[in-house]
Each structure stands twice: as structure tokens, then as C-alpha cells.
Short mmCIF file of C-alpha atoms in Angstrom, two decimals:
data_model
loop_
_atom_site.label_atom_id
_atom_site.label_comp_id
_atom_site.label_asym_id
_atom_site.label_seq_id
_atom_site.Cartn_x
_atom_site.Cartn_y
_atom_site.Cartn_z
CA UNK A 1 -84.71 -17.16 -72.00
CA UNK A 2 -87.70 -19.51 -71.84
CA UNK A 3 -86.55 -23.03 -72.74
CA UNK A 4 -89.82 -24.91 -72.15
CA UNK A 5 -90.18 -27.59 -74.80
CA UNK A 6 -86.62 -27.02 -76.05
CA UNK A 7 -84.99 -30.35 -75.12
CA UNK A 8 -86.20 -33.57 -76.75
CA UNK A 9 -85.66 -36.86 -74.91
CA UNK A 10 -85.69 -40.48 -76.04
CA UNK A 11 -85.03 -43.48 -73.82
CA UNK A 12 -84.85 -47.27 -74.11
CA UNK A 13 -84.69 -50.01 -71.46
CA UNK A 14 -84.07 -53.70 -72.14
CA UNK A 15 -83.98 -56.66 -69.74
CA UNK A 16 -81.11 -58.87 -70.93
CA UNK A 17 -81.58 -61.76 -68.47
CA UNK A 18 -84.90 -61.95 -66.57
CA UNK A 19 -83.69 -64.57 -64.08
CA UNK A 20 -80.99 -62.25 -62.68
CA UNK A 21 -82.82 -59.05 -63.65
CA UNK A 22 -79.86 -57.82 -65.71
CA UNK A 23 -80.93 -54.79 -67.71
CA UNK A 24 -79.46 -51.92 -69.67
CA UNK A 25 -80.90 -48.52 -70.45
CA UNK A 26 -79.98 -45.47 -72.48
CA UNK A 27 -81.35 -41.93 -72.70
CA UNK A 28 -80.53 -39.41 -75.42
CA UNK A 29 -81.34 -35.71 -74.98
CA UNK A 30 -81.02 -33.05 -77.67
CA UNK A 31 -81.25 -29.32 -76.90
CA UNK A 32 -82.27 -27.29 -79.94
CA UNK A 33 -81.23 -23.93 -78.47
CA UNK A 34 -77.63 -25.03 -77.80
CA UNK A 35 -77.44 -27.86 -80.38
CA UNK A 36 -75.99 -30.19 -77.70
CA UNK A 37 -76.62 -33.94 -77.43
CA UNK A 38 -76.34 -35.80 -74.11
CA UNK A 39 -76.22 -39.60 -73.85
CA UNK A 40 -76.74 -41.39 -70.52
CA UNK A 41 -76.20 -45.16 -70.16
CA UNK A 42 -77.07 -47.34 -67.18
CA UNK A 43 -77.24 -50.96 -66.12
CA UNK A 44 -78.65 -53.06 -63.27
CA UNK A 45 -78.06 -56.52 -61.83
CA UNK A 46 -79.93 -58.34 -59.06
CA UNK A 47 -77.59 -60.06 -56.61
CA UNK A 48 -80.51 -61.69 -54.78
CA UNK A 49 -84.27 -61.02 -54.50
CA UNK A 50 -83.68 -58.13 -52.08
CA UNK A 51 -80.47 -56.55 -53.52
CA UNK A 52 -80.12 -54.81 -56.88
CA UNK A 53 -77.01 -52.95 -58.06
CA UNK A 54 -77.49 -50.06 -60.49
CA UNK A 55 -74.80 -48.03 -62.21
#
């Protein structure tokens, strides 16, 4: 089955605190062929100018 163009994606990223580079992001994917939604959430935080934690 050819599924090109089947999934639709939408994403959003927002910096909550620029001084510590705290940000959150979310991506929503919908597959029309299987009628399944997938939500992915992530965050980041800068410990110092050279170290960033992402989850």
C-alpha cells in the first residue's frame, strides 16, 4: 500500500524562559489510512551555555 501523503503533521515550539533557554514543543500526527493520532511532547533546559538537557 502506498502511504505517501497519508499522515498529516502539525508542530509547535515555544521558548518559555529565554535566559535559561527553557522550551517546550509538541507534535501531532494523524494517519488517515489507520485513523490513528500520535502526540509527541518534549522539553529542553540549558544548564549552562555549553550544556542543554532535552527530554
